[in-house]
CSV table of C-alpha atoms and ligand atoms in Angstrom, one decimal:
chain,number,residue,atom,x,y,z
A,1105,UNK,CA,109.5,90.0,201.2
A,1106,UNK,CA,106.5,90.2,203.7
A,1107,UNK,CA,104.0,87.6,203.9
A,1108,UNK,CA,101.1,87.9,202.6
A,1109,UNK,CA,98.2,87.4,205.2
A,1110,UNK,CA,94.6,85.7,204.0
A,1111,UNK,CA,92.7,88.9,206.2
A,1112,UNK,CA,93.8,91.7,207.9
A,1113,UNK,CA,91.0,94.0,209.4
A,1114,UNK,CA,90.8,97.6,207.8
A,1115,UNK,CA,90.5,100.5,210.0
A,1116,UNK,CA,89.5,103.4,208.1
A,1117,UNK,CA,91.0,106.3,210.7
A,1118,UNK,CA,88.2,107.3,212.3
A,1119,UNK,CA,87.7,104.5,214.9
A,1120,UNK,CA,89.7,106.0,217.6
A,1121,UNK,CA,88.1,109.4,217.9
A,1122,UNK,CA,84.7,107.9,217.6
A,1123,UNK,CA,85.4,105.7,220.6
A,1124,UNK,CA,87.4,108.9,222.5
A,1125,UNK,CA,84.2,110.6,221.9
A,1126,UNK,CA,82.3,107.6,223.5
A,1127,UNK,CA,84.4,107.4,226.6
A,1128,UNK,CA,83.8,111.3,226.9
A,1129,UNK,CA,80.0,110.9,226.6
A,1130,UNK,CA,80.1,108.7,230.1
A,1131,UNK,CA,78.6,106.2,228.2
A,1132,UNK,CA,79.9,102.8,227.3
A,1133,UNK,CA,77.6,100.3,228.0
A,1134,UNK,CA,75.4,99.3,225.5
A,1135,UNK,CA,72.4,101.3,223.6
A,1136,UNK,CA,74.3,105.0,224.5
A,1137,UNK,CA,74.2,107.5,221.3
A,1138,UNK,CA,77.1,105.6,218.7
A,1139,UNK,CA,74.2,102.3,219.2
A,1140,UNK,CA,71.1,104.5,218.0
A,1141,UNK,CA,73.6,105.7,215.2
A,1142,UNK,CA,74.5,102.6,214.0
A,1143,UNK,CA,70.5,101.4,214.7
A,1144,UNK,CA,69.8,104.2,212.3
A,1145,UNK,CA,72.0,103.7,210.0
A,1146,UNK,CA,71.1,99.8,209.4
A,1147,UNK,CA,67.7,100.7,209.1
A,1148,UNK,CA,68.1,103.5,206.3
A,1149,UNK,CA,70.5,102.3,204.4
A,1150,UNK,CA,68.7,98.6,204.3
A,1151,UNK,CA,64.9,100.3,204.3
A,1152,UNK,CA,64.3,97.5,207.3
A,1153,UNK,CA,62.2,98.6,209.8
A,1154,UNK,CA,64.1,98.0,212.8
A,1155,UNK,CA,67.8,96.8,213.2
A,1156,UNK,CA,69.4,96.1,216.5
A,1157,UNK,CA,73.5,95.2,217.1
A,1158,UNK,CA,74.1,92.2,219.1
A,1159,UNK,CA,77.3,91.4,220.0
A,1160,UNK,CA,78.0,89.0,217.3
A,1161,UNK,CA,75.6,87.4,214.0
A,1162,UNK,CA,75.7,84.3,216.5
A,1163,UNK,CA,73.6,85.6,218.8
A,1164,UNK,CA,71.4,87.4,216.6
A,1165,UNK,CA,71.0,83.9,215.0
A,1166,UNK,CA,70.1,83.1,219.0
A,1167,UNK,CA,67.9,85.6,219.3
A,1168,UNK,CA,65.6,84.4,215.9
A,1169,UNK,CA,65.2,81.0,217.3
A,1170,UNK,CA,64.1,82.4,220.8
A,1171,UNK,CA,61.7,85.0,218.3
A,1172,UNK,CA,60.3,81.8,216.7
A,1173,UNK,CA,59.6,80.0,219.4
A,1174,UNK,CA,61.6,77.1,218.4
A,1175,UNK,CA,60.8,74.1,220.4
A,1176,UNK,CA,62.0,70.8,220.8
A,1177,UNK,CA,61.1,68.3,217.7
A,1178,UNK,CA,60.7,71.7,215.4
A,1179,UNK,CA,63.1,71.4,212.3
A,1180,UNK,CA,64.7,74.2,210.9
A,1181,UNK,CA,66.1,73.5,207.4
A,1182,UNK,CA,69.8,74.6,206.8
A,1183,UNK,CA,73.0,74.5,205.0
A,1184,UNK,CA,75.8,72.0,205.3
A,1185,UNK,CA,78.5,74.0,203.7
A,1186,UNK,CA,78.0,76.9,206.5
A,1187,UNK,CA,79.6,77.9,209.7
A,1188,UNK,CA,78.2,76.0,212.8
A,1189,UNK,CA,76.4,79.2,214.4
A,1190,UNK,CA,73.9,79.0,211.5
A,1191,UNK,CA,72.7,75.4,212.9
A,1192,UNK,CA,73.8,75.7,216.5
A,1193,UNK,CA,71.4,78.7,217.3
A,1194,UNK,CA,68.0,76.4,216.3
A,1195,UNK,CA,69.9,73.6,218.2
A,1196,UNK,CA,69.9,75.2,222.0
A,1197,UNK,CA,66.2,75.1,221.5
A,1198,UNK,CA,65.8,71.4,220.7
A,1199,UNK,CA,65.6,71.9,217.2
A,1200,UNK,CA,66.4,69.5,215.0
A,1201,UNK,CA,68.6,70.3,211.9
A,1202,UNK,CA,67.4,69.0,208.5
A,1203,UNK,CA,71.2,69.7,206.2
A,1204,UNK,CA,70.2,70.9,202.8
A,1205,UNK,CA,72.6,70.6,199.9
A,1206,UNK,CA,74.3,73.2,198.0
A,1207,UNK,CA,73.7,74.6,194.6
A,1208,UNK,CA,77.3,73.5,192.4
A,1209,UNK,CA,77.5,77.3,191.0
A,1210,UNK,CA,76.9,79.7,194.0
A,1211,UNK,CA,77.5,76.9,196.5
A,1212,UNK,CA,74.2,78.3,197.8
A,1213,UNK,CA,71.7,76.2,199.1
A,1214,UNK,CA,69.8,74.4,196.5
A,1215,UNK,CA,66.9,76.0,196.7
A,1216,UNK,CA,65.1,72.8,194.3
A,1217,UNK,CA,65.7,70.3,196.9
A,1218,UNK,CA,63.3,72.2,199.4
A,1219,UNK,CA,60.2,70.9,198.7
A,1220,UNK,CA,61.5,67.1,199.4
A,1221,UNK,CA,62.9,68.2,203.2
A,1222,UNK,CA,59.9,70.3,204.2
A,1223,UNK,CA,57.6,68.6,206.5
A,1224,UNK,CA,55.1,69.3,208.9
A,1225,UNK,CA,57.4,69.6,211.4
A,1226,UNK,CA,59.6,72.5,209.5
A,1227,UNK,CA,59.6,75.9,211.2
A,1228,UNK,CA,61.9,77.6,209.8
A,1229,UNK,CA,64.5,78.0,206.5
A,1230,UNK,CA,68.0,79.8,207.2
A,1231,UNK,CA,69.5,80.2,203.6
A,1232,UNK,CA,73.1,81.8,204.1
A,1233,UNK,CA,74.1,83.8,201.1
A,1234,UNK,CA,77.5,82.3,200.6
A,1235,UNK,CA,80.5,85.0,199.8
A,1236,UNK,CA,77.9,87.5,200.0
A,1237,UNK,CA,75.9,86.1,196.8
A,1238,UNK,CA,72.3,85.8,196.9
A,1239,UNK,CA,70.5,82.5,196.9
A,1240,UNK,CA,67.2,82.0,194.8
A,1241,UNK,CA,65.2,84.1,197.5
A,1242,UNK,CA,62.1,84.4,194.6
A,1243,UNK,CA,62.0,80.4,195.4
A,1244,UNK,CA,63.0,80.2,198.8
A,1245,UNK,CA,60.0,82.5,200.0
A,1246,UNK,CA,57.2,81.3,198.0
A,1247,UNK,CA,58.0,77.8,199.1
A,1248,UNK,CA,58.4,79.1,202.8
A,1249,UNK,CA,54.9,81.2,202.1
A,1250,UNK,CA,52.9,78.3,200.8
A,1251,UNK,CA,54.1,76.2,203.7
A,1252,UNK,CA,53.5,78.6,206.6
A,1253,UNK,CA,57.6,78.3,207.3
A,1254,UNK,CA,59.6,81.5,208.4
A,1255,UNK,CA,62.5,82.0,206.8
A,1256,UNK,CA,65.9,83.6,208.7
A,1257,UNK,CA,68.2,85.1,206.8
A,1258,UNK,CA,71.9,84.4,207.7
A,1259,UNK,CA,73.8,87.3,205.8
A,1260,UNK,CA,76.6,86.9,207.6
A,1261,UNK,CA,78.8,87.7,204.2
A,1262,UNK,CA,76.2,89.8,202.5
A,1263,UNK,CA,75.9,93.1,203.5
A,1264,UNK,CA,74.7,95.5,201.0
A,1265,UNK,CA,74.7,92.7,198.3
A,1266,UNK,CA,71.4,92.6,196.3
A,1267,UNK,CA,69.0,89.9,194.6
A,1268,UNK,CA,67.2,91.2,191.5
A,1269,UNK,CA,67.9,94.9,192.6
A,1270,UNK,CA,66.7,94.1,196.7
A,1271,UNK,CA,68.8,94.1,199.3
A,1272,UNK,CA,70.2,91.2,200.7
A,1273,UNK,CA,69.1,91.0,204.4
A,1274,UNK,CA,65.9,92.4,203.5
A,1275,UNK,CA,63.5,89.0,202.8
A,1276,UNK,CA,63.4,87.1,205.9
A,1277,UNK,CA,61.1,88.0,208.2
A,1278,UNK,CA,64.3,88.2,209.8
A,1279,UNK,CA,67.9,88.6,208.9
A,1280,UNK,CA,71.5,88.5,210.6
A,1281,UNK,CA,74.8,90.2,210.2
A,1282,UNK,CA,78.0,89.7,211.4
A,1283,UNK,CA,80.6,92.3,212.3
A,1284,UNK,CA,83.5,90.6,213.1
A,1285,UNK,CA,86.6,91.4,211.8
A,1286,UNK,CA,86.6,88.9,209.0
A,1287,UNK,CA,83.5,91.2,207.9
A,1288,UNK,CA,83.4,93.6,205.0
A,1289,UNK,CA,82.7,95.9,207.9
A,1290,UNK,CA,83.2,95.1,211.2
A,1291,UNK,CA,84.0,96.1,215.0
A,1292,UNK,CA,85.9,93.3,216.1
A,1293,UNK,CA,83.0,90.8,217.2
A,1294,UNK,CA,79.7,92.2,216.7
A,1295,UNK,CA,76.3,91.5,214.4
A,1296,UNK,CA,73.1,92.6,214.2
A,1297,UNK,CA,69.5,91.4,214.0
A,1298,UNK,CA,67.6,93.1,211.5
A,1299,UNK,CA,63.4,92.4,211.5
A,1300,UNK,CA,61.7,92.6,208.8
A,1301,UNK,CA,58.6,91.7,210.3
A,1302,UNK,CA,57.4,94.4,212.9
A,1303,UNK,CA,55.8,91.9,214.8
A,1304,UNK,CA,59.2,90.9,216.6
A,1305,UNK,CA,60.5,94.3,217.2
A,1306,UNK,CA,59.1,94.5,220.7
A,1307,UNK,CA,59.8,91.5,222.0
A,1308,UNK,CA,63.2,90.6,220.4
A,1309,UNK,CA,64.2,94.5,222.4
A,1310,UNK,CA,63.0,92.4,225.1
A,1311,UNK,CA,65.1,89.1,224.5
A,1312,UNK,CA,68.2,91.6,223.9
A,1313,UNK,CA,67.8,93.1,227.4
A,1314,UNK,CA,67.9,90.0,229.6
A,1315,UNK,CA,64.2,89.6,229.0
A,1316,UNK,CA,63.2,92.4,230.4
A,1317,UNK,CA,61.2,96.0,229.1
A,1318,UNK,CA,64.1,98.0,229.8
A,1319,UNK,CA,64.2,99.6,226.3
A,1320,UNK,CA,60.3,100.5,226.6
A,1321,UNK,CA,61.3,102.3,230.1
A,1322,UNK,CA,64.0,103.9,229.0
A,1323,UNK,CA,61.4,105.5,225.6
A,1324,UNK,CA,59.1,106.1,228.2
A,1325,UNK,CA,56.5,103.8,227.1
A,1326,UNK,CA,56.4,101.8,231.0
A,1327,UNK,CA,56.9,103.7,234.3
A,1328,UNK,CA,59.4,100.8,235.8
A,1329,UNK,CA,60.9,97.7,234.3
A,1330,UNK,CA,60.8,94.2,234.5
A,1331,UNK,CA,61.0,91.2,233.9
A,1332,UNK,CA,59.2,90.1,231.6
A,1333,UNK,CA,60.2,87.0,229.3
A,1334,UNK,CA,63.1,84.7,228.7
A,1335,UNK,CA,66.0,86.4,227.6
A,1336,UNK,CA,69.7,87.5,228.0
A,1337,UNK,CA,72.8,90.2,227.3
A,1338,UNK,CA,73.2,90.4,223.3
A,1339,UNK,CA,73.9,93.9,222.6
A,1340,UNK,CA,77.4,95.4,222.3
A,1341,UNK,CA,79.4,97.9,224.4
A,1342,UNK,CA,78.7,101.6,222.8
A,1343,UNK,CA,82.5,101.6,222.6
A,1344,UNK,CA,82.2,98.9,219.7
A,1345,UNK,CA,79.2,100.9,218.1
A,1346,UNK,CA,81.4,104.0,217.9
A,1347,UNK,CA,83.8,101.9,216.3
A,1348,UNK,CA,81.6,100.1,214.1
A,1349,UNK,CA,79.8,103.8,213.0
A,1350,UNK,CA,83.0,104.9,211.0
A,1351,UNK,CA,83.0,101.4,209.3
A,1352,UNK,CA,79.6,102.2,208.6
A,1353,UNK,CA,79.7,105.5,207.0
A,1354,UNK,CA,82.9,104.0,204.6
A,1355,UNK,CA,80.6,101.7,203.4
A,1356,UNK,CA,81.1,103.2,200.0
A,1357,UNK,CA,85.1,103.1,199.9
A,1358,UNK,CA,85.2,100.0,201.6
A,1359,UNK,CA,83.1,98.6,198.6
A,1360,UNK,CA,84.7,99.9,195.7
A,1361,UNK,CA,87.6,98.5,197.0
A,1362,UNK,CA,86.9,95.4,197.8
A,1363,UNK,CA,84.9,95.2,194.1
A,1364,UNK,CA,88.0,96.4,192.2
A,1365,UNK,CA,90.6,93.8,194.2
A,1366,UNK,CA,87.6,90.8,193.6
A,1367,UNK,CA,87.7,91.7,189.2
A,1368,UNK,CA,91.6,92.2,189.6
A,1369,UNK,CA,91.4,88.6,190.5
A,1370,UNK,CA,89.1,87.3,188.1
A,1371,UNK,CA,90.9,89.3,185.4
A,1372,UNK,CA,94.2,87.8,186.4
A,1373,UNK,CA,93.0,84.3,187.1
A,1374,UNK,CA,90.2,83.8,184.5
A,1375,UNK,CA,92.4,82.3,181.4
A,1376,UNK,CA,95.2,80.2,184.1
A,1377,UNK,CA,91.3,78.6,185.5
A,1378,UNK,CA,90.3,77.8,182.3
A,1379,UNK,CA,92.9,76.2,181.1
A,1380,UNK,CA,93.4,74.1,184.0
A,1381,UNK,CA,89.4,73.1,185.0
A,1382,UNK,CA,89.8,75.7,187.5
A,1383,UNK,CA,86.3,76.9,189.2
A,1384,UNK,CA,85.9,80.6,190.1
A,1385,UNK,CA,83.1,82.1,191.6
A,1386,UNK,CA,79.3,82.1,189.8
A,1387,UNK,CA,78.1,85.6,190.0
A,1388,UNK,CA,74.2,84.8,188.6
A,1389,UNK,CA,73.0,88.0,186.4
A,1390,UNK,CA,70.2,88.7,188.9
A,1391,UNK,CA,72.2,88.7,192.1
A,1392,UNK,CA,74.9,91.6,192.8
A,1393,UNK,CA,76.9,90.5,195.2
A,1394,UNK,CA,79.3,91.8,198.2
A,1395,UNK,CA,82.7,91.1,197.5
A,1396,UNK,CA,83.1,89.4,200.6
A,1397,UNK,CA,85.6,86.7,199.6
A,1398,UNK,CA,88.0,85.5,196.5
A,1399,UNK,CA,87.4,81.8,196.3
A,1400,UNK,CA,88.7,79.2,193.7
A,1401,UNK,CA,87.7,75.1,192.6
A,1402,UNK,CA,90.2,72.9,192.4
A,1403,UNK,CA,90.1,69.9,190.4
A,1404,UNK,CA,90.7,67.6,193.7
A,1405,UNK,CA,91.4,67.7,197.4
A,1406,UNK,CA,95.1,66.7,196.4
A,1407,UNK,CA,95.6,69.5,193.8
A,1408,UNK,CA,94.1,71.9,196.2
A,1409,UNK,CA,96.3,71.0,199.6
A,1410,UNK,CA,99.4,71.2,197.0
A,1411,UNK,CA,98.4,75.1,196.0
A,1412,UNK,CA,97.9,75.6,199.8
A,1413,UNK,CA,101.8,74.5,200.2
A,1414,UNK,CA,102.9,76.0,197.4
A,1415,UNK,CA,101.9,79.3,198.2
A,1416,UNK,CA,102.8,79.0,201.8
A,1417,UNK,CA,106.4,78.4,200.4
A,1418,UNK,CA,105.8,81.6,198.4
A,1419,UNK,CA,104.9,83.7,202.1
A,1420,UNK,CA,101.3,83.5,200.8
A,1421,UNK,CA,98.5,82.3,203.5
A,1422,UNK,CA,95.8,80.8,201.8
A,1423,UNK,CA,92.6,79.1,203.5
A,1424,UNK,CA,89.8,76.6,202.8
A,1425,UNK,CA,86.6,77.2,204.3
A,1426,UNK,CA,83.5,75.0,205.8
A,1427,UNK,CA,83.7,71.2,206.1
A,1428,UNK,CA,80.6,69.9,205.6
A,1429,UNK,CA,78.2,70.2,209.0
A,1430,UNK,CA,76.3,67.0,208.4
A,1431,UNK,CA,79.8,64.8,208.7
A,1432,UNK,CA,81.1,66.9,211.5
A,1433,UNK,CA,81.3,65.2,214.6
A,1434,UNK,CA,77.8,66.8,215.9
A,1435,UNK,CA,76.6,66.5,212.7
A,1436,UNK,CA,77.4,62.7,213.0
A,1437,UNK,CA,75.3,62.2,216.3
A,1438,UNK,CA,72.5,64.0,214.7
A,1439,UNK,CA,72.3,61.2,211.7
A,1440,UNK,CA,74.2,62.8,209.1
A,1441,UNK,CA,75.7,60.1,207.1
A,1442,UNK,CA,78.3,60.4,203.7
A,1443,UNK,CA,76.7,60.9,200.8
A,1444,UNK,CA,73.7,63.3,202.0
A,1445,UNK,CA,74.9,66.4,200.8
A,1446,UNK,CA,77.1,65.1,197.7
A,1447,UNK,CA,78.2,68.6,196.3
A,1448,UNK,CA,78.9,69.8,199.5
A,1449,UNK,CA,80.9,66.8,200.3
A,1450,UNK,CA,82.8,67.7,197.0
A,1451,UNK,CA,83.4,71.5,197.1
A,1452,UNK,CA,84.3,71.8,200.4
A,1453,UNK,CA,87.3,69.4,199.7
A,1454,UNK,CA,88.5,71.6,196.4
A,1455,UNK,CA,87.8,75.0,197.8
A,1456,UNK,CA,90.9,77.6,198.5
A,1457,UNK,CA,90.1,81.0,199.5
A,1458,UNK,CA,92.8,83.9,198.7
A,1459,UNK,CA,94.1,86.5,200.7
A,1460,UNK,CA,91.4,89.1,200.1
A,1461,UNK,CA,91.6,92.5,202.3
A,1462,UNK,CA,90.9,96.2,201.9
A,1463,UNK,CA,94.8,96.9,202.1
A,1464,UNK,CA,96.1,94.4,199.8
A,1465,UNK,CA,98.0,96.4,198.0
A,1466,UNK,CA,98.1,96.0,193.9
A,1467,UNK,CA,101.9,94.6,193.9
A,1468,UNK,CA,101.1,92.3,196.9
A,1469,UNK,CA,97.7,91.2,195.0
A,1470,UNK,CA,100.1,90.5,191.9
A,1471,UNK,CA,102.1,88.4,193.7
A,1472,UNK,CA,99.3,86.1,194.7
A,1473,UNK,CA,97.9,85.9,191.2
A,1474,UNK,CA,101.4,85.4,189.5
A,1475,UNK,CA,102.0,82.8,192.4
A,1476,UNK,CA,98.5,80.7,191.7
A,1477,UNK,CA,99.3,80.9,187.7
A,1478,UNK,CA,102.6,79.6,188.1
A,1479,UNK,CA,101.2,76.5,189.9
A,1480,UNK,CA,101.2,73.2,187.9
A,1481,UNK,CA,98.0,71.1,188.2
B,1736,PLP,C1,77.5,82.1,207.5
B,1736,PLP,C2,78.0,82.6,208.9
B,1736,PLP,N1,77.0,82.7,209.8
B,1736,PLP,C3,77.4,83.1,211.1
B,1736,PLP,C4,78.7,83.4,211.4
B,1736,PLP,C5,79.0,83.8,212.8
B,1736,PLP,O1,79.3,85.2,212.8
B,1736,PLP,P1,79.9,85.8,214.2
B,1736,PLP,O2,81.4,85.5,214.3
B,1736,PLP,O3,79.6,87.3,214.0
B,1736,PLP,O4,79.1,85.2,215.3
B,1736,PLP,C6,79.7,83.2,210.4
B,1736,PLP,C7,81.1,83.5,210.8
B,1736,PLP,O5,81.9,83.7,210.0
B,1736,PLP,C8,79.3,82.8,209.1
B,1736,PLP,O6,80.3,82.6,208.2
């Protein structure tokens, strides 16, 4: 019996003759005709009014705080339970990260411990829709509004998830994707910056071209470019575009197939959970999510590190995810201290993701499920 991998990136058969057709086009640096595709793409499919790939959701997360103008002393208020890019990008610019807890059903950030971590000093608000489910955006923005805060959406797991019926992605003045190959869709590496608010499409073109109006010149808008602002190289090669384009336009296949392995889960997995104070994902009515991920609670770090083994002894790779930023070692230097973020403290110990890929096929998929019901809390 093979084993089991937790990912394995999908191709869907076009990639290769997209990025033959790039190399034929004599164009493989970035912004040649698979870019604009991809640019136009984003921005029908999402209704956004401008969406630009960057070479990963990391820098797109870069290029916001430069957008912001995040200075030293601002504070940007973010997730623990996330992955360090969300917090890392607000701190190259002397930001300093104020950790909000999680919700304990979506694991989202709990959007009703806001109003005690705003400040004056509070610039910003990056909520990270976790597996691709929405987090309270209704509250999230009004509080953001009323406080004159812009809020950054990190959708790293969310494309073409929705919150009461709007896209995820889509509320943020700005918004990020990632692309890499742990993605839904993905190109390898890659992400995009999507703006919501037209007032940073010119300059974030600027930020993405080394700070310079080289994507004016090129639309014939300046006679020469320049240099013109701070800036530096986030967009892809067109050869990960091309690729990235027939990812794109399988958005609907990749879906349904990702939605139908995420209920084959909770279908086998519901009734072994219950019995056994077993956690599975909270899908909230209002929110349709992504199908990014297949996650489980366990009752206790020591019930969930024996599933890990006992699985691995079945060929079955099985991961956890974040440890909580405001204990990491960073995190520690910045003042995080035990106790801070108590339900992230506590899920991140107890959470097991399963191997969750568009080519899991249904026997291997039964072999996981059979494999975590046969486990003995
Ligand atoms: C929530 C979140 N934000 C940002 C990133 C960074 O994405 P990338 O690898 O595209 O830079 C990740 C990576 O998995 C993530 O989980």
């Amino acid at each position: 019996m093979l084993n089991i991998p937790f990912n394995k990136p999908h191709l869907t058969g076009q990639e290769h003759a997209n990025m033959a057709e790039a190399v034929a086009n004599g164009h493989i640096s970035g912004d040649g005709s698979f870019t604009r595709r991809c640019h136009l793409f984003l921005e029908q499919h999402l209704g956004v009014p401008r969406a630009l790939l960057t070479t990963s959701c990391t820098h797109a997360l870069e290029m916001a705080a430069i957008l912001l103008d995040i200075q030293p002393g601002d504070e940007v208020i973010v997730p623990s339970f996330t992955f360090v890019s969300t917090v890392n990008a607000f701190i190259l610019r002397g930001a300093r990260p104020v950790f909000c807890d999680s919700r304990p059903d979506t694991l989202n950030m709990d959007e009703k411990l806001l109003p005690g971590l705003i400040t004056q000093k509070t610039r910003a608000i990056v909520p990270v829709h976790y597996g691709g489910v929405g987090c309270e955006m209704d509250v999230i923005i009004s509080l953001a509004e009323a406080n004159d805060i812009t809020v950054v959406e990190d959708n790293a797991h969310g494309f073409s998830g929705k919150y009461r019926g709007k896209l995820l992605g889509t509320f943020g003045a700005l918004a990020t994707q990632s692309f890499h190959e742990t993605k839904n869709l993905h190109c390898g590496e890659g992400g995009a910056l999507l703006i919501n608010d037209p007032s940073y499409i010119e300059r974030a073109e600027i930020i993405r071209e080394k700070g310079t109006n080289r994507s004016r010149f090129f639309r014939g808008q300046v006679d020469k470019y320049t240099w013109v602002d701070i800036g530096s190289s986030y967009l892809p090669s067109d050869l990960l575009a091309a690729f990235l384009l027939a990812q794109l336009e399988s958005l609907e296949t990749i879906q349904a197939k990702r939605k139908s392995l995420w209920e084959l889960y909770r279908q086998g997995l519901t009734v072994w959970a219950n019995d056994n104070g077993v956690g599975l994902p909270v899908v909230p009515a209002k929110c349709e999510q992504a199908f990014h991920m297949f996650y489980i609670l366990l009752p206790s770090l020591e019930s969930r590190q024996r599933l890990i083994a006992h699985l691995n002894e079945r060929g079955i790779l099985s991961v956890f995810h974040y440890l909580p930023l405001h204990l990491s070692e960073m995190g520690l230097r910045m003042g995080g201290k035990k106790g801070d973020c108590p339900v992230t403290e506590d899920v991140s110990d107890r959470l097991l993701r399963l191997p969750f890929y568009n080519d899991l096929g249904p026997d291997d998929q039964n072999r996981v499920i059979d494999a975590v019901t046969s486990f003995i809390l």
